[in-house]
Amino acid sequence: MTRQRVIVVGAGVSGLTTAVTLEMAGCDVEIHAAEAPAQTTSALAAAIWHPFYQAPDLVYLENARQTYSAMARLSEDEASGVTMRPLTEYFARDTGTPWWAECVPKVVRLGNDGGVPSRYACAYRMPVPVADTTRYLGYLTTMFLDLGGRFVLARVEDPGALLDDVDCVVNCCGYGGAAFGDGAMSLSRAVVLRARRHEAVTGCFVDDSDVLRPTYIVERSHDIILGGTADPDMTSTVIGERQVSDIVRRCAGLCEGVTSLDILDARVGFRPMRRTARVERDATHAGLLHNYGHGGGGFTLSWGCANQVLRLMNESAVH
């Protein structure tokens, strides 16, 4: 049987994961991207599995579940850069276990008698995957190339035009979707701090009750990420001292050990935002599929959305 020829556009976590998934399914895949993985928005992410800002959604839940399982398996390979870390999430009101927690084993509720600050009603603690982005994106790239995939460093102006040469094109270009006519796309600027590892901070901590100022601490293998901001439609790369101080102050409210950290640098990234992630077949080009617009959920949804793309391709082959 002839292998399906596929071009994946984009080399962030969604593009790489989709390309690996399709290669493993027997496709002949090329990645076309204007930037190498280390230069993408994904490289700047805290890369913790967590459904930030997400309202209950069954499709999201299933994609998050599949991704959790895949990354938990990858954490058994030290080379992947994925580790399992305890996440403590704080809630001002106790509305019960987070709706997405059914993806996660060993969820424990903590009350004020368990060290939860008095301004919170409760907290939930659970193990989640965290990726060291440099190692993880490199791991996915190596896996893709070892499977026989090819990487073409080139800017794509029109994904549909690539269909002249292949059976299928998968658009995983994030905010690039706006340039291809998706008016639902927008940018959200994220400011994060990178700190040196310190024994005073162990695990991960989240309070995402403020959608414009999400507060999170992510312990990774070689550093600690402190966040953050979600500045809609802001494209400035300037980071003020007041923003840095505010992030440190908020994070210290979740874990006192943050005051002991040595801040290495401050970074700006731009999340590709959309009301819902776009994982679907193009209305005009039957051979063009889309997989982008995950906002802050790129790592949380990556393997599930890649599997969804594969199902769409298989449905097309059947019909």
PDB file of C-alpha atoms in Angstrom:
ATOM      1  CA  MET A   1       0.000   0.000   0.000  1.00  0.00           C
ATOM      2  CA  THR A   2       1.294   3.459  -0.906  1.00  0.00           C
ATOM      3  CA  ARG A   3       2.088   5.617   2.116  1.00  0.00           C
ATOM      4  CA  GLN A   4       0.097   8.839   2.385  1.00  0.00           C
ATOM      5  CA  ARG A   5       2.308  11.855   1.741  1.00  0.00           C
ATOM      6  CA  VAL A   6       1.740  14.601   4.307  1.00  0.00           C
ATOM      7  CA  ILE A   7       3.156  18.062   4.951  1.00  0.00           C
ATOM      8  CA  VAL A   8       2.800  19.451   8.472  1.00  0.00           C
ATOM      9  CA  VAL A   9       3.116  23.237   8.615  1.00  0.00           C
ATOM     10  CA  GLY A  10       4.702  24.470  11.844  1.00  0.00           C
ATOM     11  CA  ALA A  11       7.329  23.083  14.237  1.00  0.00           C
ATOM     12  CA  GLY A  12       5.970  23.993  17.651  1.00  0.00           C
ATOM     13  CA  VAL A  13       4.736  21.330  20.050  1.00  0.00           C
ATOM     14  CA  SER A  14       1.518  20.782  18.048  1.00  0.00           C
ATOM     15  CA  GLY A  15       3.337  20.455  14.726  1.00  0.00           C
ATOM     16  CA  LEU A  16       6.022  18.128  16.071  1.00  0.00           C
ATOM     17  CA  THR A  17       3.544  15.920  17.941  1.00  0.00           C
ATOM     18  CA  THR A  18       1.271  15.696  14.893  1.00  0.00           C
ATOM     19  CA  ALA A  19       4.210  14.845  12.632  1.00  0.00           C
ATOM     20  CA  VAL A  20       5.440  12.099  14.999  1.00  0.00           C
ATOM     21  CA  THR A  21       1.917  10.655  15.331  1.00  0.00           C
ATOM     22  CA  LEU A  22       1.430  10.516  11.552  1.00  0.00           C
ATOM     23  CA  GLU A  23       4.878   8.979  10.964  1.00  0.00           C
ATOM     24  CA  MET A  24       4.129   6.311  13.567  1.00  0.00           C
ATOM     25  CA  ALA A  25       0.852   5.613  11.722  1.00  0.00           C
ATOM     26  CA  GLY A  26       2.766   4.912   8.507  1.00  0.00           C
ATOM     27  CA  CYS A  27       2.562   8.248   6.694  1.00  0.00           C
ATOM     28  CA  ASP A  28       5.418   9.852   4.776  1.00  0.00           C
ATOM     29  CA  VAL A  29       5.737  13.229   6.522  1.00  0.00           C
ATOM     30  CA  GLU A  30       7.605  16.469   5.940  1.00  0.00           C
ATOM     31  CA  ILE A  31       7.541  19.426   8.331  1.00  0.00           C
ATOM     32  CA  HIS A  32       7.629  22.842   6.647  1.00  0.00           C
ATOM     33  CA  ALA A  33       8.311  25.649   9.104  1.00  0.00           C
ATOM     34  CA  ALA A  34       9.732  29.173   9.066  1.00  0.00           C
ATOM     35  CA  GLU A  35      11.385  28.561  12.443  1.00  0.00           C
ATOM     36  CA  ALA A  36      13.197  25.665  14.051  1.00  0.00           C
ATOM     37  CA  PRO A  37      11.496  24.226  17.171  1.00  0.00           C
ATOM     38  CA  ALA A  38      13.835  26.128  19.520  1.00  0.00           C
ATOM     39  CA  GLN A  39      12.636  29.451  18.044  1.00  0.00           C
ATOM     40  CA  THR A  40       8.890  28.777  18.363  1.00  0.00           C
ATOM     41  CA  THR A  41       6.475  30.059  21.008  1.00  0.00           C
ATOM     42  CA  SER A  42       6.423  26.519  22.431  1.00  0.00           C
ATOM     43  CA  ALA A  43      10.080  26.866  23.441  1.00  0.00           C
ATOM     44  CA  LEU A  44       9.140  29.678  25.861  1.00  0.00           C
ATOM     45  CA  ALA A  45       6.239  27.839  27.501  1.00  0.00           C
ATOM     46  CA  ALA A  46       6.208  26.663  31.111  1.00  0.00           C
ATOM     47  CA  ALA A  47       5.058  23.372  29.552  1.00  0.00           C
ATOM     48  CA  ILE A  48       2.975  22.056  32.436  1.00  0.00           C
ATOM     49  CA  TRP A  49      -0.042  19.844  31.784  1.00  0.00           C
ATOM     50  CA  HIS A  50      -2.905  21.995  33.042  1.00  0.00           C
ATOM     51  CA  PRO A  51      -6.205  23.217  31.485  1.00  0.00           C
ATOM     52  CA  PHE A  52      -5.775  26.959  32.156  1.00  0.00           C
ATOM     53  CA  TYR A  53      -8.977  29.079  31.914  1.00  0.00           C
ATOM     54  CA  GLN A  54     -10.877  26.215  30.301  1.00  0.00           C
ATOM     55  CA  ALA A  55     -14.616  25.755  30.792  1.00  0.00           C
ATOM     56  CA  PRO A  56     -15.873  22.141  30.926  1.00  0.00           C
ATOM     57  CA  ASP A  57     -15.729  20.624  27.455  1.00  0.00           C
ATOM     58  CA  LEU A  58     -15.884  16.922  26.543  1.00  0.00           C
ATOM     59  CA  VAL A  59     -13.645  17.187  23.452  1.00  0.00           C
ATOM     60  CA  TYR A  60     -11.054  19.163  25.398  1.00  0.00           C
ATOM     61  CA  LEU A  61     -11.266  16.633  28.219  1.00  0.00           C
ATOM     62  CA  GLU A  62     -10.623  13.658  25.930  1.00  0.00           C
ATOM     63  CA  ASN A  63      -7.681  15.352  24.204  1.00  0.00           C
ATOM     64  CA  ALA A  64      -6.230  16.354  27.571  1.00  0.00           C
ATOM     65  CA  ARG A  65      -6.696  12.794  28.868  1.00  0.00           C
ATOM     66  CA  GLN A  66      -4.843  11.278  25.916  1.00  0.00           C
ATOM     67  CA  THR A  67      -2.037  13.818  26.281  1.00  0.00           C
ATOM     68  CA  TYR A  68      -1.694  13.172  30.005  1.00  0.00           C
ATOM     69  CA  SER A  69      -1.345   9.428  29.365  1.00  0.00           C
ATOM     70  CA  ALA A  70       1.189   9.911  26.563  1.00  0.00           C
ATOM     71  CA  MET A  71       3.363  12.341  28.517  1.00  0.00           C
ATOM     72  CA  ALA A  72       3.201  10.206  31.655  1.00  0.00           C
ATOM     73  CA  ARG A  73       4.623   7.336  29.581  1.00  0.00           C
ATOM     74  CA  LEU A  74       7.308   9.604  28.136  1.00  0.00           C
ATOM     75  CA  SER A  75       8.343  10.623  31.663  1.00  0.00           C
ATOM     76  CA  GLU A  76       9.711   7.094  32.075  1.00  0.00           C
ATOM     77  CA  ASP A  77      12.385   7.992  29.478  1.00  0.00           C
ATOM     78  CA  GLU A  78      14.796  10.478  31.063  1.00  0.00           C
ATOM     79  CA  ALA A  79      15.914  11.673  27.621  1.00  0.00           C
ATOM     80  CA  SER A  80      12.410  13.051  26.902  1.00  0.00           C
ATOM     81  CA  GLY A  81      12.777  15.903  29.380  1.00  0.00           C
ATOM     82  CA  VAL A  82       9.311  15.095  30.806  1.00  0.00           C
ATOM     83  CA  THR A  83       8.991  14.593  34.557  1.00  0.00           C
ATOM     84  CA  MET A  84       6.002  14.044  36.836  1.00  0.00           C
ATOM     85  CA  ARG A  85       5.636  16.803  39.430  1.00  0.00           C
ATOM     86  CA  PRO A  86       3.111  17.414  42.222  1.00  0.00           C
ATOM     87  CA  LEU A  87       0.779  20.270  41.288  1.00  0.00           C
ATOM     88  CA  THR A  88      -1.085  22.197  43.991  1.00  0.00           C
ATOM     89  CA  GLU A  89      -3.911  24.364  42.649  1.00  0.00           C
ATOM     90  CA  TYR A  90      -5.577  26.919  44.931  1.00  0.00           C
ATOM     91  CA  PHE A  91      -9.264  27.923  44.865  1.00  0.00           C
ATOM     92  CA  ALA A  92     -10.984  30.903  46.488  1.00  0.00           C
ATOM     93  CA  ARG A  93     -14.271  28.939  46.546  1.00  0.00           C
ATOM     94  CA  ASP A  94     -14.670  25.214  47.130  1.00  0.00           C
ATOM     95  CA  THR A  95     -16.779  24.027  44.197  1.00  0.00           C
ATOM     96  CA  GLY A  96     -15.504  20.472  44.302  1.00  0.00           C
ATOM     97  CA  THR A  97     -12.814  18.588  42.445  1.00  0.00           C
ATOM     98  CA  PRO A  98     -11.750  20.324  39.184  1.00  0.00           C
ATOM     99  CA  TRP A  99     -13.779  18.962  36.263  1.00  0.00           C
ATOM    100  CA  TRP A 100     -10.638  17.888  34.408  1.00  0.00           C
ATOM    101  CA  ALA A 101      -9.167  16.019  37.379  1.00  0.00           C
ATOM    102  CA  GLU A 102     -10.663  12.726  36.157  1.00  0.00           C
ATOM    103  CA  CYS A 103      -7.699  12.636  33.742  1.00  0.00           C
ATOM    104  CA  VAL A 104      -5.349  12.520  36.720  1.00  0.00           C
ATOM    105  CA  PRO A 105      -4.742   9.779  39.312  1.00  0.00           C
ATOM    106  CA  LYS A 106      -4.298  10.412  43.022  1.00  0.00           C
ATOM    107  CA  VAL A 107      -6.128  13.742  43.376  1.00  0.00           C
ATOM    108  CA  VAL A 108      -6.061  14.920  47.013  1.00  0.00           C
ATOM    109  CA  ARG A 109      -8.086  17.771  48.516  1.00  0.00           C
ATOM    110  CA  LEU A 110      -6.264  20.071  50.943  1.00  0.00           C
ATOM    111  CA  GLY A 111      -8.015  22.341  53.434  1.00  0.00           C
ATOM    112  CA  ASN A 112      -6.768  25.212  55.588  1.00  0.00           C
ATOM    113  CA  ASP A 113      -5.582  22.663  58.129  1.00  0.00           C
ATOM    114  CA  GLY A 114      -3.296  21.273  55.405  1.00  0.00           C
ATOM    115  CA  GLY A 115      -1.227  24.411  54.933  1.00  0.00           C
ATOM    116  CA  VAL A 116      -3.561  26.194  52.486  1.00  0.00           C
ATOM    117  CA  PRO A 117      -3.354  30.011  52.976  1.00  0.00           C
ATOM    118  CA  SER A 118      -6.426  31.416  54.717  1.00  0.00           C
ATOM    119  CA  ARG A 119      -7.465  33.523  51.688  1.00  0.00           C
ATOM    120  CA  TYR A 120      -8.217  30.272  49.825  1.00  0.00           C
ATOM    121  CA  ALA A 121     -11.076  27.892  50.581  1.00  0.00           C
ATOM    122  CA  CYS A 122      -9.131  24.798  49.552  1.00  0.00           C
ATOM    123  CA  ALA A 123      -6.538  23.364  47.222  1.00  0.00           C
ATOM    124  CA  TYR A 124      -6.174  20.167  45.212  1.00  0.00           C
ATOM    125  CA  ARG A 125      -2.893  18.322  44.751  1.00  0.00           C
ATOM    126  CA  MET A 126      -2.179  15.881  41.939  1.00  0.00           C
ATOM    127  CA  PRO A 127       0.765  14.585  39.841  1.00  0.00           C
ATOM    128  CA  VAL A 128       1.082  16.166  36.372  1.00  0.00           C
ATOM    129  CA  PRO A 129       3.622  16.002  33.521  1.00  0.00           C
ATOM    130  CA  VAL A 130       6.032  18.907  33.116  1.00  0.00           C
ATOM    131  CA  ALA A 131       8.394  19.255  30.158  1.00  0.00           C
ATOM    132  CA  ASP A 132      11.767  20.917  29.957  1.00  0.00           C
ATOM    133  CA  THR A 133      10.971  22.552  26.629  1.00  0.00           C
ATOM    134  CA  THR A 134      14.484  22.528  25.169  1.00  0.00           C
ATOM    135  CA  ARG A 135      14.920  18.817  25.803  1.00  0.00           C
ATOM    136  CA  TYR A 136      11.334  17.848  24.961  1.00  0.00           C
ATOM    137  CA  LEU A 137      11.135  19.658  21.625  1.00  0.00           C
ATOM    138  CA  GLY A 138      14.549  18.251  20.738  1.00  0.00           C
ATOM    139  CA  TYR A 139      13.361  14.773  21.725  1.00  0.00           C
ATOM    140  CA  LEU A 140      10.285  15.042  19.498  1.00  0.00           C
ATOM    141  CA  THR A 141      12.409  16.332  16.618  1.00  0.00           C
ATOM    142  CA  THR A 142      14.846  13.436  16.946  1.00  0.00           C
ATOM    143  CA  MET A 143      11.985  10.940  17.176  1.00  0.00           C
ATOM    144  CA  PHE A 144      10.437  12.402  14.010  1.00  0.00           C
ATOM    145  CA  LEU A 145      13.688  12.257  12.042  1.00  0.00           C
ATOM    146  CA  ASP A 146      14.493   8.737  13.296  1.00  0.00           C
ATOM    147  CA  LEU A 147      11.078   7.596  12.060  1.00  0.00           C
ATOM    148  CA  GLY A 148      12.019   8.814   8.584  1.00  0.00           C
ATOM    149  CA  GLY A 149      10.487  12.286   8.631  1.00  0.00           C
ATOM    150  CA  ARG A 150      12.054  15.268   6.883  1.00  0.00           C
ATOM    151  CA  PHE A 151      12.329  18.897   7.970  1.00  0.00           C
ATOM    152  CA  VAL A 152      12.175  21.788   5.478  1.00  0.00           C
ATOM    153  CA  LEU A 153      13.018  25.238   6.842  1.00  0.00           C
ATOM    154  CA  ALA A 154      10.764  27.447   4.713  1.00  0.00           C
ATOM    155  CA  ARG A 155       7.940  29.931   5.211  1.00  0.00           C
ATOM    156  CA  VAL A 156       4.582  28.736   3.882  1.00  0.00           C
ATOM    157  CA  GLU A 157       2.440  31.458   2.318  1.00  0.00           C
ATOM    158  CA  ASP A 158      -0.539  29.265   1.413  1.00  0.00           C
ATOM    159  CA  PRO A 159      -1.012  25.768   2.922  1.00  0.00           C
ATOM    160  CA  GLY A 160      -3.632  24.888   0.306  1.00  0.00           C
ATOM    161  CA  ALA A 161      -1.112  25.359  -2.510  1.00  0.00           C
ATOM    162  CA  LEU A 162       1.016  22.535  -1.064  1.00  0.00           C
ATOM    163  CA  LEU A 163      -1.725  20.032  -1.935  1.00  0.00           C
ATOM    164  CA  ASP A 164      -0.421  19.960  -5.515  1.00  0.00           C
ATOM    165  CA  ASP A 165       2.453  17.772  -4.288  1.00  0.00           C
ATOM    166  CA  VAL A 166       1.041  15.709  -1.400  1.00  0.00           C
ATOM    167  CA  ASP A 167      -2.113  13.910  -0.267  1.00  0.00           C
ATOM    168  CA  CYS A 168      -2.692  15.958   2.865  1.00  0.00           C
ATOM    169  CA  VAL A 169      -1.492  19.167   4.545  1.00  0.00           C
ATOM    170  CA  VAL A 170      -1.903  19.755   8.292  1.00  0.00           C
ATOM    171  CA  ASN A 171      -1.797  23.401   9.355  1.00  0.00           C
ATOM    172  CA  CYS A 172      -0.202  23.633  12.824  1.00  0.00           C
ATOM    173  CA  CYS A 173       1.111  27.171  12.489  1.00  0.00           C
ATOM    174  CA  GLY A 174      -0.495  28.785  15.552  1.00  0.00           C
ATOM    175  CA  TYR A 175      -1.077  32.498  15.071  1.00  0.00           C
ATOM    176  CA  GLY A 176      -0.116  32.029  11.432  1.00  0.00           C
ATOM    177  CA  GLY A 177      -3.726  30.911  11.008  1.00  0.00           C
ATOM    178  CA  ALA A 178      -4.708  34.593  11.053  1.00  0.00           C
ATOM    179  CA  ALA A 179      -2.594  35.203   7.952  1.00  0.00           C
ATOM    180  CA  PHE A 180      -4.430  32.326   6.254  1.00  0.00           C
ATOM    181  CA  GLY A 181      -7.803  33.978   6.805  1.00  0.00           C
ATOM    182  CA  ASP A 182      -8.897  32.877  10.290  1.00  0.00           C
ATOM    183  CA  GLY A 183     -10.449  36.006  11.794  1.00  0.00           C
ATOM    184  CA  ALA A 184     -11.084  34.242  15.116  1.00  0.00           C
ATOM    185  CA  MET A 185      -7.383  34.304  16.005  1.00  0.00           C
ATOM    186  CA  SER A 186      -5.811  36.750  18.449  1.00  0.00           C
ATOM    187  CA  LEU A 187      -2.628  37.040  20.471  1.00  0.00           C
ATOM    188  CA  SER A 188      -2.162  37.001  24.224  1.00  0.00           C
ATOM    189  CA  ARG A 189       1.199  38.154  25.540  1.00  0.00           C
ATOM    190  CA  ALA A 190       2.743  36.062  28.303  1.00  0.00           C
ATOM    191  CA  VAL A 191       5.496  37.338  30.588  1.00  0.00           C
ATOM    192  CA  VAL A 192       7.321  34.681  32.602  1.00  0.00           C
ATOM    193  CA  LEU A 193      10.408  34.639  34.783  1.00  0.00           C
ATOM    194  CA  ARG A 194      13.028  31.912  34.816  1.00  0.00           C
ATOM    195  CA  ALA A 195      14.740  31.211  38.141  1.00  0.00           C
ATOM    196  CA  ARG A 196      17.544  28.977  39.305  1.00  0.00           C
ATOM    197  CA  ARG A 197      16.437  25.748  40.974  1.00  0.00           C
ATOM    198  CA  HIS A 198      16.379  25.905  44.785  1.00  0.00           C
ATOM    199  CA  GLU A 199      15.398  23.403  47.447  1.00  0.00           C
ATOM    200  CA  ALA A 200      12.937  25.942  48.870  1.00  0.00           C
ATOM    201  CA  VAL A 201      10.593  25.357  45.909  1.00  0.00           C
ATOM    202  CA  THR A 202       9.482  21.797  45.200  1.00  0.00           C
ATOM    203  CA  GLY A 203       6.663  20.981  42.811  1.00  0.00           C
ATOM    204  CA  CYS A 204       4.222  23.227  40.958  1.00  0.00           C
ATOM    205  CA  PHE A 205       1.615  25.707  42.193  1.00  0.00           C
ATOM    206  CA  VAL A 206      -1.254  27.402  40.341  1.00  0.00           C
ATOM    207  CA  ASP A 207      -3.924  30.032  40.947  1.00  0.00           C
ATOM    208  CA  ASP A 208      -5.543  30.893  37.605  1.00  0.00           C
ATOM    209  CA  SER A 209      -8.618  32.664  38.984  1.00  0.00           C
ATOM    210  CA  ASP A 210      -7.518  35.958  37.363  1.00  0.00           C
ATOM    211  CA  VAL A 211      -7.537  35.405  33.599  1.00  0.00           C
ATOM    212  CA  LEU A 212      -5.289  38.430  33.001  1.00  0.00           C
ATOM    213  CA  ARG A 213      -2.793  37.630  35.763  1.00  0.00           C
ATOM    214  CA  PRO A 214      -2.514  33.852  36.116  1.00  0.00           C
ATOM    215  CA  THR A 215      -0.134  32.919  38.899  1.00  0.00           C
ATOM    216  CA  TYR A 216       1.943  29.772  38.565  1.00  0.00           C
ATOM    217  CA  ILE A 217       5.185  28.193  39.688  1.00  0.00           C
ATOM    218  CA  VAL A 218       6.566  25.325  37.621  1.00  0.00           C
ATOM    219  CA  GLU A 219       9.534  23.319  38.851  1.00  0.00           C
ATOM    220  CA  ARG A 220      11.399  21.827  35.891  1.00  0.00           C
ATOM    221  CA  SER A 221      14.525  19.727  35.595  1.00  0.00           C
ATOM    222  CA  HIS A 222      16.961  22.638  35.170  1.00  0.00           C
ATOM    223  CA  ASP A 223      15.040  25.745  36.262  1.00  0.00           C
ATOM    224  CA  ILE A 224      11.851  27.113  37.799  1.00  0.00           C
ATOM    225  CA  ILE A 225       9.305  29.131  35.811  1.00  0.00           C
ATOM    226  CA  LEU A 226       7.301  31.883  37.522  1.00  0.00           C
ATOM    227  CA  GLY A 227       4.279  33.395  35.822  1.00  0.00           C
ATOM    228  CA  GLY A 228       2.671  35.281  34.628  1.00  0.00           C
ATOM    229  CA  THR A 229       0.495  37.473  32.505  1.00  0.00           C
ATOM    230  CA  ALA A 230      -2.118  37.076  29.778  1.00  0.00           C
ATOM    231  CA  ASP A 231      -2.131  40.454  28.050  1.00  0.00           C
ATOM    232  CA  PRO A 232      -4.703  40.401  25.207  1.00  0.00           C
ATOM    233  CA  ASP A 233      -3.607  41.848  21.863  1.00  0.00           C
ATOM    234  CA  MET A 234      -0.389  43.265  23.326  1.00  0.00           C
ATOM    235  CA  THR A 235       2.691  42.813  21.130  1.00  0.00           C
ATOM    236  CA  SER A 236       5.323  44.803  23.038  1.00  0.00           C
ATOM    237  CA  THR A 237       8.383  42.852  24.135  1.00  0.00           C
ATOM    238  CA  VAL A 238       9.278  45.379  26.857  1.00  0.00           C
ATOM    239  CA  ILE A 239       9.120  43.974  30.395  1.00  0.00           C
ATOM    240  CA  GLY A 240       8.903  46.484  33.243  1.00  0.00           C
ATOM    241  CA  GLU A 241      10.368  46.055  36.718  1.00  0.00           C
ATOM    242  CA  ARG A 242       6.887  46.507  38.162  1.00  0.00           C
ATOM    243  CA  GLN A 243       5.678  43.449  36.218  1.00  0.00           C
ATOM    244  CA  VAL A 244       8.618  41.381  37.420  1.00  0.00           C
ATOM    245  CA  SER A 245       8.010  42.403  41.050  1.00  0.00           C
ATOM    246  CA  ASP A 246       4.287  41.671  40.729  1.00  0.00           C
ATOM    247  CA  ILE A 247       4.906  38.154  39.411  1.00  0.00           C
ATOM    248  CA  VAL A 248       7.395  37.402  42.203  1.00  0.00           C
ATOM    249  CA  ARG A 249       5.003  38.779  44.832  1.00  0.00           C
ATOM    250  CA  ARG A 250       2.050  36.730  43.573  1.00  0.00           C
ATOM    251  CA  CYS A 251       4.111  33.554  43.309  1.00  0.00           C
ATOM    252  CA  ALA A 252       5.486  34.037  46.827  1.00  0.00           C
ATOM    253  CA  GLY A 253       1.856  34.080  47.986  1.00  0.00           C
ATOM    254  CA  LEU A 254       1.559  30.495  46.726  1.00  0.00           C
ATOM    255  CA  CYS A 255       4.956  29.288  47.952  1.00  0.00           C
ATOM    256  CA  GLU A 256       7.066  31.271  50.410  1.00  0.00           C
ATOM    257  CA  GLY A 257      10.236  29.685  49.040  1.00  0.00           C
ATOM    258  CA  VAL A 258       9.963  31.876  45.932  1.00  0.00           C
ATOM    259  CA  THR A 259      11.571  34.727  47.895  1.00  0.00           C
ATOM    260  CA  SER A 260      14.768  32.643  48.015  1.00  0.00           C
ATOM    261  CA  LEU A 261      15.004  32.221  44.242  1.00  0.00           C
ATOM    262  CA  ASP A 262      17.639  33.792  42.011  1.00  0.00           C
ATOM    263  CA  ILE A 263      15.838  35.203  38.950  1.00  0.00           C
ATOM    264  CA  LEU A 264      17.860  34.406  35.823  1.00  0.00           C
ATOM    265  CA  ASP A 265      15.832  36.266  33.185  1.00  0.00           C
ATOM    266  CA  ALA A 266      12.420  37.489  32.103  1.00  0.00           C
ATOM    267  CA  ARG A 267      10.864  36.295  28.854  1.00  0.00           C
ATOM    268  CA  VAL A 268       7.975  37.264  26.589  1.00  0.00           C
ATOM    269  CA  GLY A 269       5.946  34.846  24.485  1.00  0.00           C
ATOM    270  CA  PHE A 270       2.734  35.188  22.478  1.00  0.00           C
ATOM    271  CA  ARG A 271      -0.025  32.614  22.831  1.00  0.00           C
ATOM    272  CA  PRO A 272      -2.192  31.951  19.741  1.00  0.00           C
ATOM    273  CA  MET A 273      -5.680  32.431  21.186  1.00  0.00           C
ATOM    274  CA  ARG A 274      -8.990  31.217  19.830  1.00  0.00           C
ATOM    275  CA  ARG A 275     -12.354  30.632  21.517  1.00  0.00           C
ATOM    276  CA  THR A 276     -11.888  26.923  20.792  1.00  0.00           C
ATOM    277  CA  ALA A 277      -8.902  25.129  19.294  1.00  0.00           C
ATOM    278  CA  ARG A 278      -9.367  24.478  15.591  1.00  0.00           C
ATOM    279  CA  VAL A 279      -8.970  20.782  14.815  1.00  0.00           C
ATOM    280  CA  GLU A 280     -10.994  20.135  11.695  1.00  0.00           C
ATOM    281  CA  ARG A 281     -11.033  19.695   7.937  1.00  0.00           C
ATOM    282  CA  ASP A 282     -10.855  22.858   5.834  1.00  0.00           C
ATOM    283  CA  ALA A 283     -14.166  23.864   4.256  1.00  0.00           C
ATOM    284  CA  THR A 284     -12.546  24.659   0.900  1.00  0.00           C
ATOM    285  CA  HIS A 285      -9.690  22.172   0.507  1.00  0.00           C
ATOM    286  CA  ALA A 286     -10.619  18.576   1.397  1.00  0.00           C
ATOM    287  CA  GLY A 287      -6.975  17.605   1.855  1.00  0.00           C
ATOM    288  CA  LEU A 288      -6.210  20.475   4.253  1.00  0.00           C
ATOM    289  CA  LEU A 289      -6.600  19.855   7.992  1.00  0.00           C
ATOM    290  CA  HIS A 290      -6.139  22.353  10.812  1.00  0.00           C
ATOM    291  CA  ASN A 291      -4.665  21.872  14.273  1.00  0.00           C
ATOM    292  CA  TYR A 292      -3.966  25.205  15.988  1.00  0.00           C
ATOM    293  CA  GLY A 293      -5.358  27.886  18.282  1.00  0.00           C
ATOM    294  CA  HIS A 294      -4.736  26.067  21.580  1.00  0.00           C
ATOM    295  CA  GLY A 295      -3.852  29.237  23.519  1.00  0.00           C
ATOM    296  CA  GLY A 296      -2.032  28.202  26.693  1.00  0.00           C
ATOM    297  CA  GLY A 297      -3.032  24.557  26.172  1.00  0.00           C
ATOM    298  CA  GLY A 298      -0.563  23.483  23.490  1.00  0.00           C
ATOM    299  CA  PHE A 299       1.274  20.996  25.688  1.00  0.00           C
ATOM    300  CA  THR A 300      -1.918  19.948  27.496  1.00  0.00           C
ATOM    301  CA  LEU A 301      -3.712  19.001  24.255  1.00  0.00           C
ATOM    302  CA  SER A 302      -0.846  18.052  21.919  1.00  0.00           C
ATOM    303  CA  TRP A 303      -1.115  14.250  21.730  1.00  0.00           C
ATOM    304  CA  GLY A 304      -4.915  14.182  21.849  1.00  0.00           C
ATOM    305  CA  CYS A 305      -5.236  16.721  19.029  1.00  0.00           C
ATOM    306  CA  ALA A 306      -2.628  14.846  16.970  1.00  0.00           C
ATOM    307  CA  ASN A 307      -4.711  11.684  17.359  1.00  0.00           C
ATOM    308  CA  GLN A 308      -7.785  13.670  16.310  1.00  0.00           C
ATOM    309  CA  VAL A 309      -5.967  14.743  13.117  1.00  0.00           C
ATOM    310  CA  LEU A 310      -5.096  11.104  12.408  1.00  0.00           C
ATOM    311  CA  ARG A 311      -8.759  10.099  12.809  1.00  0.00           C
ATOM    312  CA  LEU A 312      -9.807  12.818  10.358  1.00  0.00           C
ATOM    313  CA  MET A 313      -7.265  11.526   7.832  1.00  0.00           C
ATOM    314  CA  ASN A 314      -8.455   7.936   8.275  1.00  0.00           C
ATOM    315  CA  GLU A 315     -12.094   9.000   7.810  1.00  0.00           C
ATOM    316  CA  SER A 316     -11.118  10.664   4.538  1.00  0.00           C
ATOM    317  CA  ALA A 317      -9.320   7.523   3.367  1.00  0.00           C
ATOM    318  CA  VAL A 318     -12.405   5.385   4.088  1.00  0.00           C
ATOM    319  CA  HIS A 319     -14.717   7.699   2.146  1.00  0.00           C
TER     320      HIS A 319
END
